Tab-separated table of C-alpha atoms and ligand atoms in Angstrom:
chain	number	residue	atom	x	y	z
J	291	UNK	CA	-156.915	-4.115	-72.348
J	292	UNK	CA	-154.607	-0.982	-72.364
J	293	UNK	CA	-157.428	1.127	-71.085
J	294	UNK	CA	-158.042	-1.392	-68.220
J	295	UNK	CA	-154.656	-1.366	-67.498
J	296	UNK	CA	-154.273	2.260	-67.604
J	297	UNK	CA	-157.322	3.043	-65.675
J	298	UNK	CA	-155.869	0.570	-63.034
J	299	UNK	CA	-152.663	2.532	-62.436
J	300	UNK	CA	-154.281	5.859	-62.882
J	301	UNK	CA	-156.759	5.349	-59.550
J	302	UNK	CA	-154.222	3.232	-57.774
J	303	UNK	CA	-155.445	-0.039	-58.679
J	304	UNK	CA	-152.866	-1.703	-59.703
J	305	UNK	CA	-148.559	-0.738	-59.897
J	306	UNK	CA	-146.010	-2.601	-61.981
J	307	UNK	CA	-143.784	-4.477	-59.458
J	308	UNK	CA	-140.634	-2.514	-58.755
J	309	UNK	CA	-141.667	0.204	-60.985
J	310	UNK	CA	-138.875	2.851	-60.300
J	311	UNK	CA	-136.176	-0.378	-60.459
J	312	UNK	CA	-137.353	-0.819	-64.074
J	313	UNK	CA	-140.017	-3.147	-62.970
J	314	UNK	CA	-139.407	-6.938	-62.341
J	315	UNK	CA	-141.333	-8.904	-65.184
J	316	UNK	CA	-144.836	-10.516	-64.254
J	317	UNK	CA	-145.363	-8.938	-60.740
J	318	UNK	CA	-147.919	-6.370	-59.448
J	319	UNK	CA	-148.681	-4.116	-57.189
J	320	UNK	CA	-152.174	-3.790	-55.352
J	321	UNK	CA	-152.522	-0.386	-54.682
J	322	UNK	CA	-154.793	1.618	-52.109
J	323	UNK	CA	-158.277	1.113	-54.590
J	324	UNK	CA	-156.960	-2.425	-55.275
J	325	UNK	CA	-155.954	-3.474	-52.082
J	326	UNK	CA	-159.383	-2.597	-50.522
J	327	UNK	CA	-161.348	-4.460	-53.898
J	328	UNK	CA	-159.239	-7.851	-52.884
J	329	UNK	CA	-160.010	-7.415	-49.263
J	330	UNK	CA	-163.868	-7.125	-50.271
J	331	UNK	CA	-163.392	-10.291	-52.428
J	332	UNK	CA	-161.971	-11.905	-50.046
J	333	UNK	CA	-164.349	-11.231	-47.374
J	334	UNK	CA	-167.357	-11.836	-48.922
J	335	UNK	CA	-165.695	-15.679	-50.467
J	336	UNK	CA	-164.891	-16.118	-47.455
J	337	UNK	CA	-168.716	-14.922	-45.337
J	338	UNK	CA	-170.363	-17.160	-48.275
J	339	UNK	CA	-168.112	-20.364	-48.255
J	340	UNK	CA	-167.335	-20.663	-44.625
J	341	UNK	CA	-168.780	-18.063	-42.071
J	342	UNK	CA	-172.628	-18.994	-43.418
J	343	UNK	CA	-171.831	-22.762	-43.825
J	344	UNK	CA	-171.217	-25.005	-40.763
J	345	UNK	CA	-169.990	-27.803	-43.243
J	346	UNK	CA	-167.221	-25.696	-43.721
J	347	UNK	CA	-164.172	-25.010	-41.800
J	348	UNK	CA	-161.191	-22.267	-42.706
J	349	UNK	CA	-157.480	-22.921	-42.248
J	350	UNK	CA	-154.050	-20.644	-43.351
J	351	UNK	CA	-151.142	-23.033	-43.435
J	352	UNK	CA	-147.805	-22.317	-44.243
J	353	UNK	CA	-145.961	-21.666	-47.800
J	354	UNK	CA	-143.178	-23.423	-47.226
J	355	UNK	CA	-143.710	-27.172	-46.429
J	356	UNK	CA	-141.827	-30.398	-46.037
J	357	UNK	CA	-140.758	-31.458	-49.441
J	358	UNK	CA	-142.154	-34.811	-49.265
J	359	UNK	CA	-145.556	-33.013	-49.297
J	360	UNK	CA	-144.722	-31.811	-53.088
J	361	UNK	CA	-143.280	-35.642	-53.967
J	362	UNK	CA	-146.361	-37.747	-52.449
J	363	UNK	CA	-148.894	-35.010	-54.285
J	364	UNK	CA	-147.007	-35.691	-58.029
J	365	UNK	CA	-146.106	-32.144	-58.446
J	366	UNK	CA	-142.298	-33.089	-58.258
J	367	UNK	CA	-142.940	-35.311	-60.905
J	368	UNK	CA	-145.682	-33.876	-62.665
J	369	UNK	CA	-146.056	-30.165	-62.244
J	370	UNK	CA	-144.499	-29.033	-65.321
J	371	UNK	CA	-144.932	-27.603	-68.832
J	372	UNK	CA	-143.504	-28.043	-71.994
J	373	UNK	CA	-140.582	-25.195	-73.049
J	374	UNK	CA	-138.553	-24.747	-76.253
J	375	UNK	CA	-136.753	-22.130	-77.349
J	376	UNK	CA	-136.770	-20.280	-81.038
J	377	UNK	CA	-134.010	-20.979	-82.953
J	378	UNK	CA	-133.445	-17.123	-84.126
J	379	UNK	CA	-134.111	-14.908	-81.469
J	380	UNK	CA	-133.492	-17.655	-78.508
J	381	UNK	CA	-136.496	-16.491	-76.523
J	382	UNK	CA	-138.598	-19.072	-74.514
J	383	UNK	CA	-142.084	-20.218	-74.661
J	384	UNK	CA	-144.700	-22.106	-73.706
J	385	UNK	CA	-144.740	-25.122	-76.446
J	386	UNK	CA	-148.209	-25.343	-75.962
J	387	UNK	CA	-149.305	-21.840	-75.471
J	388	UNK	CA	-147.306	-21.749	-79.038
J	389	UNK	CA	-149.897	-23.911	-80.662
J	390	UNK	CA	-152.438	-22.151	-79.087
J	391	UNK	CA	-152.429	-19.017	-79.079
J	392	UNK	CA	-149.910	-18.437	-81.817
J	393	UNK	CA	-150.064	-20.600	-84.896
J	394	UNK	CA	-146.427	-22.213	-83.928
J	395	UNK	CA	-145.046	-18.768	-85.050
J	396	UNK	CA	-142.473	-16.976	-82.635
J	397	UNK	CA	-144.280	-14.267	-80.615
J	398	UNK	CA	-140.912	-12.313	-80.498
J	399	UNK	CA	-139.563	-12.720	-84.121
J	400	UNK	CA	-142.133	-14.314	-86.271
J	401	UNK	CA	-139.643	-17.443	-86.219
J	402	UNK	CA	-141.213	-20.772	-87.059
J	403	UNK	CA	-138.105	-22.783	-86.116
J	404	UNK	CA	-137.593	-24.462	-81.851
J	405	UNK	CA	-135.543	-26.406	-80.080
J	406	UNK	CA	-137.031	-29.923	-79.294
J	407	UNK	CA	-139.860	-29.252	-76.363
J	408	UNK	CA	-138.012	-29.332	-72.596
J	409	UNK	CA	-140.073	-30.089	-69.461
J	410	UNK	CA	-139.524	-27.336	-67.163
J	411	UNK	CA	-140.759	-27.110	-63.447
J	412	UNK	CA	-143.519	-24.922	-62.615
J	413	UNK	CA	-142.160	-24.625	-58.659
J	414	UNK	CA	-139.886	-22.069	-57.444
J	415	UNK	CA	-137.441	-23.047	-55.016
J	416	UNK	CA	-135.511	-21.804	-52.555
J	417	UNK	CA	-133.481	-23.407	-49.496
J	418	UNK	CA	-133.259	-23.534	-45.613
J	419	UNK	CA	-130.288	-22.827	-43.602
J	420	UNK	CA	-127.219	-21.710	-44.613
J	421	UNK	CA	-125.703	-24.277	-47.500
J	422	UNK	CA	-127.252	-24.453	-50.377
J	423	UNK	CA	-127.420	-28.331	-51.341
J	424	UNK	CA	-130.696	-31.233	-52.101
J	425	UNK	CA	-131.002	-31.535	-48.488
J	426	UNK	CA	-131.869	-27.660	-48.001
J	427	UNK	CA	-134.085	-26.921	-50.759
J	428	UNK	CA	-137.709	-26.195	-50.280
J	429	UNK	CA	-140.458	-25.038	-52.573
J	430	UNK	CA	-142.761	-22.247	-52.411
J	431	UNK	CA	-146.277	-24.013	-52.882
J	432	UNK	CA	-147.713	-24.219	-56.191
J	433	UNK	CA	-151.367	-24.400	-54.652
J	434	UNK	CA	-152.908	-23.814	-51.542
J	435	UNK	CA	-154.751	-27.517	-51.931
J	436	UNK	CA	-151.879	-29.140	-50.492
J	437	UNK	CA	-151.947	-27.625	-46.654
J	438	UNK	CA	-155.387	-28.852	-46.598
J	439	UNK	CA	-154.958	-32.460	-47.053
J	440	UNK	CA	-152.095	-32.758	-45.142
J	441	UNK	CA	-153.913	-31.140	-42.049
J	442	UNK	CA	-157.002	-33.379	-43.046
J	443	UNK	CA	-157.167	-35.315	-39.577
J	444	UNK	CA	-156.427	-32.311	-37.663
J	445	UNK	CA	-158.963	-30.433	-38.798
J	446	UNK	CA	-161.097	-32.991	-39.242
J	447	UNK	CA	-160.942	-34.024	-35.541
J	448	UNK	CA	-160.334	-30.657	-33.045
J	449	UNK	CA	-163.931	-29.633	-35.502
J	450	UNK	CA	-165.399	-33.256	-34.908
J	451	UNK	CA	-166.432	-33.404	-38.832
J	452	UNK	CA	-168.669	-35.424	-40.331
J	453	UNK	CA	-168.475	-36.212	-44.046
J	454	UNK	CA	-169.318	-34.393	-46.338
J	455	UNK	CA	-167.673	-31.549	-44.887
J	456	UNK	CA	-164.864	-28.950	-46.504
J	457	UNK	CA	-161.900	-27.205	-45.921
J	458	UNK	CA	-161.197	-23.488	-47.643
J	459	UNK	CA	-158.194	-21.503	-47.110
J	460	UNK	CA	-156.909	-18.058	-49.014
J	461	UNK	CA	-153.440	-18.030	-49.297
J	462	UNK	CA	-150.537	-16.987	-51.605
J	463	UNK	CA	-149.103	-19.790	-54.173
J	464	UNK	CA	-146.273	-19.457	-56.302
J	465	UNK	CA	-145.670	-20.274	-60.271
J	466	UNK	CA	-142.581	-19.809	-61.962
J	467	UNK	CA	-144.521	-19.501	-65.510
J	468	UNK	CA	-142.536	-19.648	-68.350
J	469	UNK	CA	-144.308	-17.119	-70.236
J	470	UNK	CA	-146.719	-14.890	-67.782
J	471	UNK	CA	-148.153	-11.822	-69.399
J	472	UNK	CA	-151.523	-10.295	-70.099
J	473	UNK	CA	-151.686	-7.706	-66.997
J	474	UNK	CA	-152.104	-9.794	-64.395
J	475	UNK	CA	-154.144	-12.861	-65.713
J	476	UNK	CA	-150.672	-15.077	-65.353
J	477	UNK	CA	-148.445	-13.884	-62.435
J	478	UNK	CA	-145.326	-15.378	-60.819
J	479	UNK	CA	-147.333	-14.828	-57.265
J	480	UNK	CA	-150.614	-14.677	-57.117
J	481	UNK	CA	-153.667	-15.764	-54.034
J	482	UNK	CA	-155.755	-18.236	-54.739
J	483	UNK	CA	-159.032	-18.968	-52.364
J	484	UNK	CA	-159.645	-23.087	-52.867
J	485	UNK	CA	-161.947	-25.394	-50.703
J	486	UNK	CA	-161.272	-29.100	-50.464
J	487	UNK	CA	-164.946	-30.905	-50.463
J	488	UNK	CA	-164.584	-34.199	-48.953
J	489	UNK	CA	-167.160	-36.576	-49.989
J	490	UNK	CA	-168.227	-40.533	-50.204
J	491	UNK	CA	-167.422	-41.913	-53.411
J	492	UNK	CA	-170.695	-42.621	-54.387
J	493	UNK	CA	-172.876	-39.796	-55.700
J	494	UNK	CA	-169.573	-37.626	-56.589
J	495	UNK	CA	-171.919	-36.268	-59.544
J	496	UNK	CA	-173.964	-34.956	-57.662
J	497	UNK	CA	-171.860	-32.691	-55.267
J	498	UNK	CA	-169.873	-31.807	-58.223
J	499	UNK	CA	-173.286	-30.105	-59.561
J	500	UNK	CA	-174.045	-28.480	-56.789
J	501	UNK	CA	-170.532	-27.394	-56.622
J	502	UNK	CA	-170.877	-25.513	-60.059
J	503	UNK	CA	-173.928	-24.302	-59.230
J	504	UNK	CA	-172.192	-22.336	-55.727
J	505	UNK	CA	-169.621	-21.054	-58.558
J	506	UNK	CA	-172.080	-20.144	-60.306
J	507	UNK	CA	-173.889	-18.349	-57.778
J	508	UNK	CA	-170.479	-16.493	-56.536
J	509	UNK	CA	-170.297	-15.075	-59.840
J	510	UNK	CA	-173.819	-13.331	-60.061
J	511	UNK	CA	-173.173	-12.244	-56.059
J	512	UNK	CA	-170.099	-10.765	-57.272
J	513	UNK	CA	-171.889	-9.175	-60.450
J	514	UNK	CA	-170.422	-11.181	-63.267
J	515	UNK	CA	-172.188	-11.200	-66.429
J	516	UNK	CA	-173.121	-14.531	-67.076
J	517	UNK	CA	-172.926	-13.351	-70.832
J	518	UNK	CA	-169.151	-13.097	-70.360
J	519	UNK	CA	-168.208	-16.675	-69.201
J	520	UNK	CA	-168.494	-19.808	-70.659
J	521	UNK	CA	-168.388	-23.392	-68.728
J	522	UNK	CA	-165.659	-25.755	-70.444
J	523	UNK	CA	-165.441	-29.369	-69.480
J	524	UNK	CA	-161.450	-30.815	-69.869
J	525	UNK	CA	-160.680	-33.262	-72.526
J	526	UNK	CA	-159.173	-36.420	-71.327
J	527	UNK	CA	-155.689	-35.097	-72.114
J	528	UNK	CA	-155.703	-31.881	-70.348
J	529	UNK	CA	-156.595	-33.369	-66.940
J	530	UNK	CA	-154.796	-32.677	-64.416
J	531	UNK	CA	-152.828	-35.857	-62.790
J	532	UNK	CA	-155.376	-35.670	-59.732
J	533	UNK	CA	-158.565	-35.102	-61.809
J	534	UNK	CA	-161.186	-37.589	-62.982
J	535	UNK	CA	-162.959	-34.511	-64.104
J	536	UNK	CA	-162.719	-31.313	-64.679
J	537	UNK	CA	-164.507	-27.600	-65.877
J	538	UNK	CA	-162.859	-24.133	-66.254
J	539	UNK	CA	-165.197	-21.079	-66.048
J	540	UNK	CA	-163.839	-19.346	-68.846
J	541	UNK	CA	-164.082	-15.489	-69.109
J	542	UNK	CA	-163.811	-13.064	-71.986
J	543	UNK	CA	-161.087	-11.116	-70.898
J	544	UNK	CA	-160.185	-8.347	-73.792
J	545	UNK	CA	-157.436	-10.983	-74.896
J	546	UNK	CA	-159.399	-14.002	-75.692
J	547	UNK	CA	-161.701	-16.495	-73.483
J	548	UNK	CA	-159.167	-17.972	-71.069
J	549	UNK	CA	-159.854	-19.921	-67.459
J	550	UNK	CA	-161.390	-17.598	-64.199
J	551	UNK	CA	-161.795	-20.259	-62.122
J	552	UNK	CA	-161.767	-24.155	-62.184
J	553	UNK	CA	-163.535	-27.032	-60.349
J	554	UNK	CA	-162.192	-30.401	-60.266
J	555	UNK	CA	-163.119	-33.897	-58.829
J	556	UNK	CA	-159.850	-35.263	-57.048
J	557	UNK	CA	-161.264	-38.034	-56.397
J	558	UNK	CA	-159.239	-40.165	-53.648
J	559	UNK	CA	-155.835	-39.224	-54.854
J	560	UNK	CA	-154.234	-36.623	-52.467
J	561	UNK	CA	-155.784	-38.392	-49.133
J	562	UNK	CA	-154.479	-41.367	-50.424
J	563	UNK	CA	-150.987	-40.050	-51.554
J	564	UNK	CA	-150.613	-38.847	-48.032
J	565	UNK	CA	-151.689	-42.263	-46.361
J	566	UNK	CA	-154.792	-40.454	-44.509
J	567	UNK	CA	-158.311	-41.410	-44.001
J	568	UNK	CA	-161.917	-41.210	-42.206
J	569	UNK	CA	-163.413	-43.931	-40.451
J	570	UNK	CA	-161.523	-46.881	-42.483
J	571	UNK	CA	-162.352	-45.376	-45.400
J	572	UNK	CA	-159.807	-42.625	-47.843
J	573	UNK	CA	-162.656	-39.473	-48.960
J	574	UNK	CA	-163.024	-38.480	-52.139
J	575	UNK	CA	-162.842	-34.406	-52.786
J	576	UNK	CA	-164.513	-31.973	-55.269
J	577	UNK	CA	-162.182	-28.948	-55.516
J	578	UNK	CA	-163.703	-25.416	-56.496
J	579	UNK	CA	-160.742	-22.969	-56.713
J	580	UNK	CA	-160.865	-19.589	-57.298
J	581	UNK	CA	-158.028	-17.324	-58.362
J	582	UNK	CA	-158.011	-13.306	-56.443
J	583	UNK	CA	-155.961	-11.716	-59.321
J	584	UNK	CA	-158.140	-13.430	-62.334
J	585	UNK	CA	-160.989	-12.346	-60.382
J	586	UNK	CA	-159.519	-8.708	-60.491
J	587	UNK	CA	-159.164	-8.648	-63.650
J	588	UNK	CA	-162.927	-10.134	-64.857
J	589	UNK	CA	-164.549	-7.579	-62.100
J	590	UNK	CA	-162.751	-4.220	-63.794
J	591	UNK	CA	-163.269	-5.807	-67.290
J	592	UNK	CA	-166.877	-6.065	-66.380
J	593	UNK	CA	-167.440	-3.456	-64.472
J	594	UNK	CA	-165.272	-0.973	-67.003
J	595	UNK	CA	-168.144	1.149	-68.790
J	596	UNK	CA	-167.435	3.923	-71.432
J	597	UNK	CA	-170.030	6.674	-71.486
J	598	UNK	CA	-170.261	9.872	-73.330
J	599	UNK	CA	-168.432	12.277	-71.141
J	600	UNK	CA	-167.405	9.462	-68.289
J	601	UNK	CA	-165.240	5.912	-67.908
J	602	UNK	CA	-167.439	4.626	-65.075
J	603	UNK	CA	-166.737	1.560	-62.817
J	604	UNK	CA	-169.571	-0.330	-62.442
J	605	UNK	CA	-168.778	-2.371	-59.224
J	606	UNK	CA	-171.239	-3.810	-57.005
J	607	UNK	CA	-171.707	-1.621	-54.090
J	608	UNK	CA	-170.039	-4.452	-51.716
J	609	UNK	CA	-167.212	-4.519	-53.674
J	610	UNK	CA	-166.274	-0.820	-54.427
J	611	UNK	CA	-163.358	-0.073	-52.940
J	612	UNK	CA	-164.760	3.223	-51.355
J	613	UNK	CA	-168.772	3.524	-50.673
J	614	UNK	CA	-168.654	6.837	-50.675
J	615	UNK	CA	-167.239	10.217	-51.069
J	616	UNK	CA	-167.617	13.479	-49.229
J	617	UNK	CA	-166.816	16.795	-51.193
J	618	UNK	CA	-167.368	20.396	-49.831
J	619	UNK	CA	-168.801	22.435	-52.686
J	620	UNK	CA	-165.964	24.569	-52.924
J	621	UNK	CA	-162.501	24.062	-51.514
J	622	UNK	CA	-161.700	27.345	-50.461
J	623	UNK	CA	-164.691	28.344	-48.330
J	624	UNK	CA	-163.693	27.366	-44.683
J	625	UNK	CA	-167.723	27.216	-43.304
J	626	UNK	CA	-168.722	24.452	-46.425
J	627	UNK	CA	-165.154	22.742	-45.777
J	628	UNK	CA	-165.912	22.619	-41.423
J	629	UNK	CA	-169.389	21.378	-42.181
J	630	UNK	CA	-168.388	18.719	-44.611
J	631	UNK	CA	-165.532	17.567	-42.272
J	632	UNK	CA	-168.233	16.893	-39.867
J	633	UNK	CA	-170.647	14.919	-42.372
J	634	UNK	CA	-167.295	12.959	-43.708
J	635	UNK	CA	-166.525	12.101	-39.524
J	636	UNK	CA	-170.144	10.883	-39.260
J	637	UNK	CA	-169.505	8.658	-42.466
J	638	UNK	CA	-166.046	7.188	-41.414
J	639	UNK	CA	-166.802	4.819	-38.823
J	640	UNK	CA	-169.863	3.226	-41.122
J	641	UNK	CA	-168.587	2.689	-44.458
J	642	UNK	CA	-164.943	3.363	-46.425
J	643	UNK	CA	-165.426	6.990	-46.946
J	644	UNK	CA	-162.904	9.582	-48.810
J	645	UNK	CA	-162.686	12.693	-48.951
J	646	UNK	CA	-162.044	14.960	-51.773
J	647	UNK	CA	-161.380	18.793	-52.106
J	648	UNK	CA	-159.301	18.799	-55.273
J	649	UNK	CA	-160.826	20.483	-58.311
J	650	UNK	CA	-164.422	21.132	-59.417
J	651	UNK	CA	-166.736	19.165	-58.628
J	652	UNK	CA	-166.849	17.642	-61.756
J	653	UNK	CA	-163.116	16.857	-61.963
J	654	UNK	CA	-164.291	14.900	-58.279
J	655	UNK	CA	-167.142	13.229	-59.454
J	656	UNK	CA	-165.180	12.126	-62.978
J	657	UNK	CA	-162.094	11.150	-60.318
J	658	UNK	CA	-164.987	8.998	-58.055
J	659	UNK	CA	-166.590	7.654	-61.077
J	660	UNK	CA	-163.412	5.924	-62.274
J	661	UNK	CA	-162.867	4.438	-59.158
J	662	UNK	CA	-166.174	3.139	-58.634
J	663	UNK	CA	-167.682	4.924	-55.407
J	664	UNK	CA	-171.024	4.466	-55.643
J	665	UNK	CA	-172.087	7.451	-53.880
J	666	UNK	CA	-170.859	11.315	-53.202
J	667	UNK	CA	-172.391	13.492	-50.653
J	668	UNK	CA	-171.708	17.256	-51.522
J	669	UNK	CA	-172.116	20.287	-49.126
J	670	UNK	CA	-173.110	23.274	-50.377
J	671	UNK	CA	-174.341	26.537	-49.062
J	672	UNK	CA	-177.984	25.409	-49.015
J	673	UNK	CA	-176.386	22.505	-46.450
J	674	UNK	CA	-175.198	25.401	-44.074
J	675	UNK	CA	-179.160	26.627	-43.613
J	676	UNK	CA	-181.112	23.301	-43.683
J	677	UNK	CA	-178.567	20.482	-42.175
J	678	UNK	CA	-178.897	18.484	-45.510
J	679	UNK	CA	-176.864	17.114	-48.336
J	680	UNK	CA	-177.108	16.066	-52.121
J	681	UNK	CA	-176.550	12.176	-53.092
J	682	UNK	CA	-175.514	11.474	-55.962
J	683	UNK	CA	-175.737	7.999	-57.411
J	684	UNK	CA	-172.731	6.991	-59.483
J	685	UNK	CA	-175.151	4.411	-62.089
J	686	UNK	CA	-177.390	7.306	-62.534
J	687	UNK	CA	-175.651	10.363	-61.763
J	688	UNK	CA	-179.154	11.721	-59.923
J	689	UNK	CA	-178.805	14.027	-56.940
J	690	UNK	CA	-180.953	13.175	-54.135
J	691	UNK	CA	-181.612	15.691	-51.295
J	692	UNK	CA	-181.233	14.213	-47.702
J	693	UNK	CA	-180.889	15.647	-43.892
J	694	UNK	CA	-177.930	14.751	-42.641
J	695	UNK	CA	-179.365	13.204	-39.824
J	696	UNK	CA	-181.129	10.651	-42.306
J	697	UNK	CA	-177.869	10.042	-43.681
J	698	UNK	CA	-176.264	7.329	-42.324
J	699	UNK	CA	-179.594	5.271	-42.716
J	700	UNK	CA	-180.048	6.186	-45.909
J	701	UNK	CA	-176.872	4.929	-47.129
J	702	UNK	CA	-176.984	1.907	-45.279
J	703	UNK	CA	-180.130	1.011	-47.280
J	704	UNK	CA	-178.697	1.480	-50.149
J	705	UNK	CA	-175.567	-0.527	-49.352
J	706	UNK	CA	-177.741	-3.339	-48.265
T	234	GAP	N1	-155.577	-26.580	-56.522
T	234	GAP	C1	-155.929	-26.607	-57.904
T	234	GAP	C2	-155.239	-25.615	-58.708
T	234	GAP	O1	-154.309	-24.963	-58.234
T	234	GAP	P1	-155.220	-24.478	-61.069
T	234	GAP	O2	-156.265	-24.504	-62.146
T	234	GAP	O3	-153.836	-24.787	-61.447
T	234	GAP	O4	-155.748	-25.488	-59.962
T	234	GAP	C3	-156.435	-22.627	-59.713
T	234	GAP	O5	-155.272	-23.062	-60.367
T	234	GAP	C4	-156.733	-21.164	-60.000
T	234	GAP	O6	-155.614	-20.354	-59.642
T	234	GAP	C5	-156.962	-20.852	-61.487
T	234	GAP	O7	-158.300	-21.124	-61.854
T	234	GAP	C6	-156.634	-19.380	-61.534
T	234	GAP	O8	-157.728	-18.617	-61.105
T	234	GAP	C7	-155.508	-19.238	-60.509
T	234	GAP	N2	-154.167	-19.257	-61.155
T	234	GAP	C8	-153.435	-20.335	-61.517
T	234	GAP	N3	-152.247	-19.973	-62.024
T	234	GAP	C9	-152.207	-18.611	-61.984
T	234	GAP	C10	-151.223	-17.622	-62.361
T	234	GAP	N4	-150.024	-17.960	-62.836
T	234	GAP	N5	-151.538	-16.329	-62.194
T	234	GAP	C11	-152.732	-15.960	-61.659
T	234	GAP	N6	-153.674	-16.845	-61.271
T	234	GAP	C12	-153.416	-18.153	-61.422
């Protein structure tokens, strides 16, 4: 994991919150490689599960939302986990994480010895206005799920829906974990991209199948091993208070097989908590929800790919941050650097190029390797007499000759 981690803040993946304050426990940074890879994700989630589907309809609603929202869902009541403290060195955990993941043995201290188990809200709050009292406090939502169902007739009118249809929205949500850690697998803040599925009651089984098989499906478009994820169904005691049922794609992270993703049959709880319905009737809803930063994670974990003289990132094309890279053979011969200034303007407005003069070229291709761009053009002298580049192909690390009129085309086929 520390090589994940390292390569992450190395290429401007990924920062430690607050870094030069000493860092604030649990939060990240998406830097300029990073911040590009979660706008890919994004896009693409969102070009597959609503742009290409007329079934399905997008929304953003807002964090912050009347409280009653967060009482008529349960999560006042119910979203909470189980904290105790150890007896010797008086840090807090998870009681169940404990059991878990631990053997009941303090992760701190070794200490077998806690305080009887505490529930202990999973919702941050915060208040509106300027006294602080019950009537001002708010929460910062736990799940995006929520501002679907309560727009549910809005939506489901001004887009003149018919069932089976869904919502989706990507938005931020907000955990106040009790023990987050593991890079950022469990984060105070994190975006989660969910869809709300509403169905007839009958034949739930079946959507739910074809719901798994569209997670399924994500995962291989994305370039997921299936060898590195499992499918877990819940056990009766670990379902949610919504959930009739429920299955966690499971990943092998470097610290264990823990949940990627989830998918859950709601059944008629939320539509009903909120006193809405269709046609005299209260929907049922199939849930797929996806997590951005556990999706982070599994794609550099996956992608992450030692090789004798290289760490390579093996992203799919669509997703690498940058597509390609220009270089001029050598950085301090003005005619290579005005010719490859002209090849990296003709590149710009087509894909996310870069540009790189630092170094040898093998420092640049090493530097491009680790941050997944699949291709790099270089301009050497030859390029001056003939009007052509080399390719090279990050996977295979061949060099191609092309004219540089053929160039943009070329690339475009290969980024298909
Ligand atoms: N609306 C249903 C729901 O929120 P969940 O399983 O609690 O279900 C959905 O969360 C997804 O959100 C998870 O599968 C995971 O990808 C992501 N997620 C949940 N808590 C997270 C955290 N603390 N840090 C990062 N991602 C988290």
């Amino acid at each position: 994991m520390q090589k994940i981690v390292s390569l992450a803040k190395r290429r401007g993946f990924v920062f430690p919150g607050s870094e030069i304050y000493g860092g604030l426990a649990n939060t990240w940074d998406f830097g300029p490689l990073g911040v590009e890879l979660v706008n890919n994700v994004k896009q693409l989630w969102w070009h597959k599960f609503v742009k290409s589907r007329s079934d399905i309809v997008g929304i953003s609603s807002s964090i912050l939302m009347n409280p009653k929202v967060w009482e008529a869902s349960g999560h006042v009541a119910g979203f909470s986990d189980p904290l105790v403290e150890c007896k010797k060195c008086h840090t807090r955990h998870r009681a169940d994480h404990l059991k878990e993941e631990n053997g009941n043995k303090c992760p701190s201290c070794g200490g077998t010895e806690f305080t009887e188990e505490k529930q202990f809200s999973g919702m941050f709050k915060t208040s509106i206005g300027p006294a602080e009292d019950e009537t001002s406090i708010v929460y910062l939502r736990p799940e995006t799920a929520q501002g679907m169902f309560v727009n549910f007739k809005n939506v489901q009118q001004t887009a003149r829906l018919k069932l089976p249809f869904g919502i989706a929205q990507i938005g931020k949500s907000f955990r106040n974990e009790i023990t987050p850690r593991n890079f950022i697998f469990r984060v105070l803040e994190f975006e989660q991209m969910e869809i709300e599925y509403f169905i007839e009651e009958k034949g739930w089984e079946k959507h739910f199948d074809t719901w798994q098989k569209e997670m399924e499906n994500w995962l291989a478009d994305i370039g997921i091993n299936k060898k590195n994820y499992v499918i877990r169904e819940h056990d009766k005691d670990e379902l949610s208070h919504y959930s009739k049922k429920t299955i966690d794609f499971e990943y092998q992270y470097p610290f264990g097989q823990k949940e990627l993703y989830g998918l859950a049959y709601r059944t008629d709880f939320d539509l009903k908590a909120h006193k809405l319905s269709y046609e005299g009737m209260v929907p049922h809803v199939i849930e797929p929800t996806f997590g951005v930063e556990r999706t982070i994670l599994a794609l550099l974990c996956d992608a992450y790919t030692e090789e004798k003289d290289r760490i390579v990132l093996k992203l799919k094309p669509a997703l690498a941050p940058y597509k390609v890279a220009v270089f001029p053979l050598l950085a301090n011969k003005p005619e290579l650097i005005k010719k490859a200034k002209k090849v990296f303007d003709l590149l710009k407005d087509e894909f996310t190029t870069v540009w790189d003069a630092r170094g040898n070229i093998g420092k640049r291709y090493y530097s491009q390797d680790e941050a997944g761009t699949p291709f790099c053009i270089t301009v050497d002298f030859d390029s001056l007499d003939n009007n052509d580049v080399t390719i090279r192909d990050r996977d295979t690390m061949k060099q191609d000759r092309v004219s540089i009129d053929k160039l943009v085309d070329i690339l475009k086929q290969k980024l298909k």
